[in-house]
Coordinates of C-alpha atoms in Angstrom, one line a residue:
X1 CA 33.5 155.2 85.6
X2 CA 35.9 157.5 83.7
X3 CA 38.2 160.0 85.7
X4 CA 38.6 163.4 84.8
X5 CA 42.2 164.9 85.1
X6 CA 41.7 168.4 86.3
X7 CA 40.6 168.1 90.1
X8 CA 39.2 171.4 90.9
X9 CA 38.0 170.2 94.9
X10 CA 40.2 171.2 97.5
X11 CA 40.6 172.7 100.9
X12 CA 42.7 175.5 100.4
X13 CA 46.3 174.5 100.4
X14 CA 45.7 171.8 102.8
X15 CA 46.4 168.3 100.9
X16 CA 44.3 165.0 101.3
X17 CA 46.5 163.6 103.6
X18 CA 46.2 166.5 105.9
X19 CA 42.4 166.8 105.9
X20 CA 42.0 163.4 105.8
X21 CA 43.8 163.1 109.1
X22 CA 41.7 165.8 110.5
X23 CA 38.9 164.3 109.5
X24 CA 39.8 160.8 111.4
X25 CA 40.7 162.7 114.8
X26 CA 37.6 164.9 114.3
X27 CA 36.1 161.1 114.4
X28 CA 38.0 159.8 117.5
X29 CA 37.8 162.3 119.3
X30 CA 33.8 162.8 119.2
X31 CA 33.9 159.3 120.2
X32 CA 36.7 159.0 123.2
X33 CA 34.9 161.8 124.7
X34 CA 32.1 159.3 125.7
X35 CA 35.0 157.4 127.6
X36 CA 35.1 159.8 130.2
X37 CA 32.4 159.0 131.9
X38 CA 34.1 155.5 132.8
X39 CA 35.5 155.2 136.1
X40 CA 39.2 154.7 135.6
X41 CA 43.2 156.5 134.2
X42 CA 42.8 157.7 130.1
X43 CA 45.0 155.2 129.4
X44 CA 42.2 152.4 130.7
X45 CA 39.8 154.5 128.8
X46 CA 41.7 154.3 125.7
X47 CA 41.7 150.2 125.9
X48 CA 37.9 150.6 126.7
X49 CA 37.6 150.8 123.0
X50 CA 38.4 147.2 122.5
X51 CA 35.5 145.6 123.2
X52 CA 33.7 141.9 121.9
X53 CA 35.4 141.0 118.8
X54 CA 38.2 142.6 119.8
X55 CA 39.0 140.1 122.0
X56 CA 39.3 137.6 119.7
X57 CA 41.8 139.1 117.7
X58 CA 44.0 140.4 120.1
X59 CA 44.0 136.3 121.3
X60 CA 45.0 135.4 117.5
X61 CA 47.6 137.9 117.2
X62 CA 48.7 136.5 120.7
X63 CA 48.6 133.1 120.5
X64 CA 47.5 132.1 116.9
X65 CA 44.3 129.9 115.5
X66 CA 43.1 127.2 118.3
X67 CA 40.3 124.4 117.9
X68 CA 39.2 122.0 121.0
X69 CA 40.1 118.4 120.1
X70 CA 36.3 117.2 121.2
X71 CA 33.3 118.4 119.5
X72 CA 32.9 122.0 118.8
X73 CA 30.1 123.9 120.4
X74 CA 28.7 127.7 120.4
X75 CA 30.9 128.0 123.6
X76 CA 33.8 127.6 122.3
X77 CA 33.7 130.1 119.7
X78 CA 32.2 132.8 121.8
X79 CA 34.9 131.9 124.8
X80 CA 37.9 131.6 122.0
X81 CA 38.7 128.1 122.2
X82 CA 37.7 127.9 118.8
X83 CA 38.8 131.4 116.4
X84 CA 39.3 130.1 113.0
X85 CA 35.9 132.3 112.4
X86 CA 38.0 135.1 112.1
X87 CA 40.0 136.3 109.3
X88 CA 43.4 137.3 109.9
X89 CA 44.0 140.9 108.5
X90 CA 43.6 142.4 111.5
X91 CA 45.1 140.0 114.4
X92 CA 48.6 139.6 112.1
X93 CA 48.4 144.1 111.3
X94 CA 48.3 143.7 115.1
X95 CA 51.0 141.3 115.9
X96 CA 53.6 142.8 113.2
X97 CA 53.1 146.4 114.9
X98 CA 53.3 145.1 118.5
X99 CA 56.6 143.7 118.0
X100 CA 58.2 146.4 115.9
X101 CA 56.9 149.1 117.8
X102 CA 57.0 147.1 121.4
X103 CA 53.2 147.9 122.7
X104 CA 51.3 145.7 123.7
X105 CA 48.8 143.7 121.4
X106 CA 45.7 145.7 122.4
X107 CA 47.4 149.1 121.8
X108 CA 48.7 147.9 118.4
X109 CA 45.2 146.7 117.4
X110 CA 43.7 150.3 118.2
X111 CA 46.8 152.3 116.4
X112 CA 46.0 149.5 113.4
X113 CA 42.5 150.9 113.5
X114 CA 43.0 154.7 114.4
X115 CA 45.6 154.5 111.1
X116 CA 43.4 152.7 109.2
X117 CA 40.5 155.4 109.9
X118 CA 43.0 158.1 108.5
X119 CA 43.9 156.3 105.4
X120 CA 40.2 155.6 104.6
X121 CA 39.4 159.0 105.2
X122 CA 42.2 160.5 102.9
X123 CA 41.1 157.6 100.2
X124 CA 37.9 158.8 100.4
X125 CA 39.0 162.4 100.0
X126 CA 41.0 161.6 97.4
X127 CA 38.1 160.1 95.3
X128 CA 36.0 163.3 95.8
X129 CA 39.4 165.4 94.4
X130 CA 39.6 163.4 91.6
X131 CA 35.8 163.8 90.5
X132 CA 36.6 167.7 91.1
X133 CA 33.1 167.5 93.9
X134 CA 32.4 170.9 95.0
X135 CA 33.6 171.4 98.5
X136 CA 29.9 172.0 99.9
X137 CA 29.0 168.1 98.5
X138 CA 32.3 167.1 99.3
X139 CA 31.1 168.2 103.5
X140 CA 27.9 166.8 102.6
X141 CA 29.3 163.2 101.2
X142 CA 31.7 163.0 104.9
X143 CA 29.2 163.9 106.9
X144 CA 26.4 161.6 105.1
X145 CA 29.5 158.6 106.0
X146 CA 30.2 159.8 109.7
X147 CA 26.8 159.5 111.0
X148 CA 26.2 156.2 109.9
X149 CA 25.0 154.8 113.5
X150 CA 28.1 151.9 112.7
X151 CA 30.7 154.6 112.2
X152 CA 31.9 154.9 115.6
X153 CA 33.5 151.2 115.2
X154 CA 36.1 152.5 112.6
X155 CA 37.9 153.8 115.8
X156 CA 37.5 150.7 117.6
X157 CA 39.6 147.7 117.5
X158 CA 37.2 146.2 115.2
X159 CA 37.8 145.6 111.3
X160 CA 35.8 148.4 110.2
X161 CA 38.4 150.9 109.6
X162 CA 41.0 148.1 107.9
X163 CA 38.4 146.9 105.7
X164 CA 37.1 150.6 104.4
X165 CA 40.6 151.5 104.0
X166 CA 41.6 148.8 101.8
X167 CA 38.5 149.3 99.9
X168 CA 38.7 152.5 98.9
X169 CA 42.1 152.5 98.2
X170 CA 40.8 149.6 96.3
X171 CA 38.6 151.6 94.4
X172 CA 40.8 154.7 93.8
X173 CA 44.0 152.9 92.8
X174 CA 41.8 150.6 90.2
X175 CA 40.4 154.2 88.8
X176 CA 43.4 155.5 88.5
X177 CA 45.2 152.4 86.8
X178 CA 41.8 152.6 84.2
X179 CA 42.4 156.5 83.6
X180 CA 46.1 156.6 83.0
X181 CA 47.6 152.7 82.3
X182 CA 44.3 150.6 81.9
X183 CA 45.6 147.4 79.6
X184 CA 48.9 147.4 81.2
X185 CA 50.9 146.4 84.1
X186 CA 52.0 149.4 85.9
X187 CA 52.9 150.7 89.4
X188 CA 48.3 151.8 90.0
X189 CA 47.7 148.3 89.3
X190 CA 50.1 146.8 91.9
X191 CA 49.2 149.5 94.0
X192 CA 45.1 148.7 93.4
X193 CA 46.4 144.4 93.6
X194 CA 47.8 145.1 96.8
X195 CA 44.7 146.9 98.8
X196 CA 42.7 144.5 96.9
X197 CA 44.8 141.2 98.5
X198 CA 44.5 143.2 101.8
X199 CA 40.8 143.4 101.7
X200 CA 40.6 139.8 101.3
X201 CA 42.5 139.1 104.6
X202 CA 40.1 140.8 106.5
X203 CA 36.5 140.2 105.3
X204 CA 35.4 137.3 102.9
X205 CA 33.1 139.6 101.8
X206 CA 36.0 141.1 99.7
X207 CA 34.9 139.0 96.7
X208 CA 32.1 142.1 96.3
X209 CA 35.0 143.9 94.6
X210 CA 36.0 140.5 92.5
X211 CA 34.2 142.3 89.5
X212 CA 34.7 146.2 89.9
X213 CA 37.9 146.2 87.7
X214 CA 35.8 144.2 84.9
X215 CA 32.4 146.6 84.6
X216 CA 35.3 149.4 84.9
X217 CA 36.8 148.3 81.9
X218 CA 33.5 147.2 79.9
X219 CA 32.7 150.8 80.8
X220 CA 35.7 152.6 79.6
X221 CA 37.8 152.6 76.6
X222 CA 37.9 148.7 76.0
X223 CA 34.0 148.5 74.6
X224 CA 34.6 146.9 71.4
X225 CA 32.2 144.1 69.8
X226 CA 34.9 142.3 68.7
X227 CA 37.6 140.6 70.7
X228 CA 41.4 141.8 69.7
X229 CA 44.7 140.8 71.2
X230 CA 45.0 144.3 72.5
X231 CA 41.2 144.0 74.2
X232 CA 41.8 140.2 75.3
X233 CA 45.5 141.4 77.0
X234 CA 43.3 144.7 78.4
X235 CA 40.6 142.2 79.9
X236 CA 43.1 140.2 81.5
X237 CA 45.0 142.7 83.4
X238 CA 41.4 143.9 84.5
X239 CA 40.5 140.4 85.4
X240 CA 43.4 139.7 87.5
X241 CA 43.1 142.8 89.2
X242 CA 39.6 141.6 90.3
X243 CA 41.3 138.2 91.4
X244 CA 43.3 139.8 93.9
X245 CA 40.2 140.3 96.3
X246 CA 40.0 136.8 96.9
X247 CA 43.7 135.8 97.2
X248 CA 44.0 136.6 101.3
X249 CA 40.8 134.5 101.5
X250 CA 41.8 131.5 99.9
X251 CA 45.3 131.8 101.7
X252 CA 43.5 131.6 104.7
X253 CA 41.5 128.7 103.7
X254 CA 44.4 127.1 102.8
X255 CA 46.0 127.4 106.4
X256 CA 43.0 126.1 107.4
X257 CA 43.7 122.9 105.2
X258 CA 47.2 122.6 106.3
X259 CA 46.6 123.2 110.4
X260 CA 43.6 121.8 111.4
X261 CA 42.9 119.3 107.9
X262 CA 39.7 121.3 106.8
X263 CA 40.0 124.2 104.7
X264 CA 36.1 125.0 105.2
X265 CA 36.0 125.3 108.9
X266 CA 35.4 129.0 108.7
X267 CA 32.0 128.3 107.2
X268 CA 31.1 125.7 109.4
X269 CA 32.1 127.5 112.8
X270 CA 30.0 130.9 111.4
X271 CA 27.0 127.7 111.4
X272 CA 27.5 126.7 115.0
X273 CA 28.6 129.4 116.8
X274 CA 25.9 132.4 115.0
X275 CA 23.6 129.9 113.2
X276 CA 24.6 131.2 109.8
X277 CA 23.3 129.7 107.5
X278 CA 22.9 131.1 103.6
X279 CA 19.3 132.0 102.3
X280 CA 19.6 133.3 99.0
X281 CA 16.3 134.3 98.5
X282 CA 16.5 135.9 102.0
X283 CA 16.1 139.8 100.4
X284 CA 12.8 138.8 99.1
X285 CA 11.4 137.9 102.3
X286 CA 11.0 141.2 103.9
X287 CA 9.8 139.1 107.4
X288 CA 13.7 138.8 107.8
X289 CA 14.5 141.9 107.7
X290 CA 11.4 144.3 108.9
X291 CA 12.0 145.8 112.5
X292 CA 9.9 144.3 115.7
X293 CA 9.9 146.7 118.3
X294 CA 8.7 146.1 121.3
X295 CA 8.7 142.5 120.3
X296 CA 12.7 141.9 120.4
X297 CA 15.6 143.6 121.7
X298 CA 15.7 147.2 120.5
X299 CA 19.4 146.3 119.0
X300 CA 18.3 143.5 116.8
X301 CA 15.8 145.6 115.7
X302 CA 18.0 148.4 114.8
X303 CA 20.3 146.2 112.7
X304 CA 16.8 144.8 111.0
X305 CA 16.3 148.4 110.0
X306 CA 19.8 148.4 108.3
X307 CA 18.8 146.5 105.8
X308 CA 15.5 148.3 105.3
X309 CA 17.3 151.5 105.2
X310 CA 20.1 150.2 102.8
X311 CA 17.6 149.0 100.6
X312 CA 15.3 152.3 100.2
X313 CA 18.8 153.9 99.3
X314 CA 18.7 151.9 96.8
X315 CA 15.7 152.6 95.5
X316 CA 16.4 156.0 96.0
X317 CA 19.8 155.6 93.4
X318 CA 17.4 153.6 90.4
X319 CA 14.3 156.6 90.5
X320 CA 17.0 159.3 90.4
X321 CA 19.7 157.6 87.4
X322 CA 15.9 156.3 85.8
X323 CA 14.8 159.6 85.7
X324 CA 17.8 162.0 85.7
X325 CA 20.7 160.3 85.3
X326 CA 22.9 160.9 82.5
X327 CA 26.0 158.8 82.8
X328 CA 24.5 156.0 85.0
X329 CA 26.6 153.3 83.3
X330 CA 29.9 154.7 85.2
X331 CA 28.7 154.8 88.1
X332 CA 27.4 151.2 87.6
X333 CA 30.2 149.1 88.9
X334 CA 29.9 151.2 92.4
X335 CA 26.4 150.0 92.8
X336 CA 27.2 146.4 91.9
X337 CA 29.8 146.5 94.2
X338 CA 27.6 147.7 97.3
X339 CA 24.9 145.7 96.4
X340 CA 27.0 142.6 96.6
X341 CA 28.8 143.9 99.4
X342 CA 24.9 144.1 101.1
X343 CA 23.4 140.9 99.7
X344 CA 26.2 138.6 100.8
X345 CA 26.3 139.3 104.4
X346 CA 22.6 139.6 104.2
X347 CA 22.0 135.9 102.8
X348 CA 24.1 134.4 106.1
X349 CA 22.3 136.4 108.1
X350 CA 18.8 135.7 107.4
X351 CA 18.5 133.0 109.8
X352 CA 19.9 135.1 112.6
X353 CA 18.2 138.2 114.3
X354 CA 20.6 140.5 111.8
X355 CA 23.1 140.8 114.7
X356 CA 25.7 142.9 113.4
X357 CA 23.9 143.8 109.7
X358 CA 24.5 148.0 110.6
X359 CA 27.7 147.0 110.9
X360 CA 28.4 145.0 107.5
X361 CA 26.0 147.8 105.7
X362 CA 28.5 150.8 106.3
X363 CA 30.8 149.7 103.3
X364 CA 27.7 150.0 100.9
X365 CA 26.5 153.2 102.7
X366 CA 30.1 154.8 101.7
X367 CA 29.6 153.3 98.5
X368 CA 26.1 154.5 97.8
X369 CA 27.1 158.1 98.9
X370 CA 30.0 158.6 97.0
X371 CA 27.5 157.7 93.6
X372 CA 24.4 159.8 95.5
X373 CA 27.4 162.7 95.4
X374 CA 28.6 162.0 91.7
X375 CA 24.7 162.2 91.0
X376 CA 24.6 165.5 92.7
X377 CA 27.1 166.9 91.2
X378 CA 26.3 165.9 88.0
X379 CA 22.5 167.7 87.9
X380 CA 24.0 170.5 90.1
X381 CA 20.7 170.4 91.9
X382 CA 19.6 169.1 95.0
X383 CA 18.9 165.6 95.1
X384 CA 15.7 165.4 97.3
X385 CA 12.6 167.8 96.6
X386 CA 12.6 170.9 98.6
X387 CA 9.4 169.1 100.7
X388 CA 11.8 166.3 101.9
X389 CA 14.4 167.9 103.1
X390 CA 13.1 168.3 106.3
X391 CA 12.6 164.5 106.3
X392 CA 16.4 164.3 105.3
X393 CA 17.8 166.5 108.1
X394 CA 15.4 164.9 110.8
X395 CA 16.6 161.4 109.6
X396 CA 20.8 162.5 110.3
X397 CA 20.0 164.0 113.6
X398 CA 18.1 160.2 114.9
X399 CA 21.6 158.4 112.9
X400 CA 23.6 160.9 115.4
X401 CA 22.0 160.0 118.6
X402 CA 21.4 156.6 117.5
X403 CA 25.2 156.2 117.4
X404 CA 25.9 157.7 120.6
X405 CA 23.4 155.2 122.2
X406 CA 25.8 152.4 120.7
X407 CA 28.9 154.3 121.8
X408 CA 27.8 154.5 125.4
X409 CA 26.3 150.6 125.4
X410 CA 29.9 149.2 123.7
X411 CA 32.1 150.9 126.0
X412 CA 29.6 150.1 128.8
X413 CA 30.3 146.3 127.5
X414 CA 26.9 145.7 126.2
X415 CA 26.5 143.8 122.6
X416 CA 26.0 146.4 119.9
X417 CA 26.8 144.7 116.6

């Protein structure tokens, strides 16, 4: 996926940094507007937006990892007497900023996410710059990202807004490193090496992105059928570039091994207290996945629908590039990327309701519509028949309400994802 040099997409004077911070307080504010109607000062408002997992990284950044002595059960996990299930990108951002700044733990956690919201706005801004998008598809591809039903959480002190940020920094730093120093060690490599090690402290899922340098490279200017020592020394740089999304991870597994004598104890905690357990073949198997209403809790069935959503998107992407798509081999590393980003969440989750799949599916929805936006702009027609776009249109306005339905249930204390 080769960069062109000449961005021509821009808001006025205004720069990425500016409109991406608009963007991100656009977001919040939207969303703390729905903490009004909870009795109490704005300041206990505010701290209404930790909520569930919250909780359990404010405990790590307060007290650090814990496990009973005796034998583990759901309870403990769920009541915090057992958090090595969480990774810790977010409880340490937390800790460092509570003691330089000298707020308290669950203030630091929401500026960690409120900051983290900017920077993957301004990222994501950025990206749309640097493929020179039209500023009408540039509203379209923000807007397509900030009604995802899940969107509201990158405000929240939950990892959603550390995770997207480091990813599509990710994403734009290793772009940038391909179009101007691919082959070579330079400042857009460290810069891509160093999101990419901070996405692997926060999600294990990180290791998505292991191979999104790589298919950048095959792509670009290092296709040869013959390996040289200036292709093998251009592969490596690419490779280790990819290795850096799953350094933070096996730190953590390491501190595992050295405190509590099992490096693998996140695995087996996300067994005991959510019943995790991986089905590969889980994505063929559409009775996993297929809403139940009226049969289950209309949540579960919501985040069942996720999955079904994210995979008609999909199949939306392969009849479009099958058809009409003229430089679908640059734009194939994003899909690789999402897709993994889906399917591995998706495999631990199969023996579960789905709890919390709308959740882990809004990395590959940002994903999926920054390619649907290259697409667009690339046939400089619309992307859905004239016919559908009433479909389209109908289908944003359910994803708004939707996500004010989870707004009001997670401030209101009730499980969303």
């Amino acid at each position: 996926m080769k960069i062109k040099s000449a961005p021509r997409f821009n808001f006025e004077s205004s720069s990425a940094w500016v409109v991406g911070l608009a963007t991100a307080g656009i977001q919040f504010l939207c969303i703390f507007v729905f903490t009004l109607g909870i009795p109490g000062s704005l300041s206990q408002n505010y701290l209404a937006l930790n909520n569930w997992d919250s909780r359990h990284y404010i405990q790590i950044a307060e007290t650090g990892y814990v496990l009973p002595e005796n034998k583990i059960t759901s309870e403990d996990i769920h009541g915090g007497r057992a958090n090595a299930v969480f990774f810790p990108g977010l409880p340490l951002a937390a800790r460092s900023l509570s003691r330089v700044a000298g707020v308290s733990v669950p203030v630091a956690l929401l500026l960690i996410a409120h900051f983290s919201c900017w920077m993957f706005w301004t990222y994501f801004i950025l990206l749309l710059r640097t493929y020179r998008v039209p500023r009408r598809m540039a509203r379209f591809a923000v807007i397509s990202v900030g009604i995802h039903p899940a969107a509201f959480f990158m405000v929240m002190g939950y990892t959603e807004a550390l995770f997207l940020a480091f990813l599509a920094g990710f994403v734009y730093w290793t772009e940038r490193w391909h179009r101007n120093s691919a082959g070579s060690l330079s400042w857009e490599w460290a810069m891509a090496a160093l999101h990419g090690f901070g996405l692997s402290t926060v999600r294990i899922v990180s290791w998505a992105l292991a191979l999104f340098p790589v298919i950048t490279a095959c792509h670009g200017r290092f296709k040869k059928l013959r390996p040289s020592r200036e292709s093998v020394r251009d592969y490596f740089w690419a490779w280790a570039l990819g290795g850096s999304v799953t350094l933070g991870a096996l730190a953590f597994f390491y501190f595992c091994q050295l405190r509590f004598g099992d490096w693998s104890i996140y695995f087996k905690l996300q067994e005991i207290g959510w019943d995790n357990q991986t089905r590969w073949l889980a994505i063929f198997n559409p009775l996993t996945y297929i809403p139940r209403f009226f049969f289950e809790h209309a949540v579960d069935s919501f985040n069942r629908a996720s999955v079904t959503y994210t995979l008609v998107i999909f199949g939306i992407a392969y009849s479009i590039e099958k058809t009409r798509g003229y430089h679908w081999r640059g734009r194939f590393a994003l899909y690789f990327s999402a897709f993994f980003l889906f399917y591995i969440p998706l495999t631990g989750k199969a023996n579960t309701p789905m709890d919390s799949m709308i959740r882990y599916t809004l990395p590959t929805h940002v994903l999926m519509v920054f390619a649907l936006t290259l697409i667009r702009k690339e046939r400089a027609r619309s992307l859905f028949p004239k016919k559908l776009k009433w479909l389209v249109y109908a289908g944003g306005i359910f994803s708004i309400i939707l996500q004010a339905w989870f707004i009001t249930r997670f401030l209101h204390g009730r499980w969303v994802a």
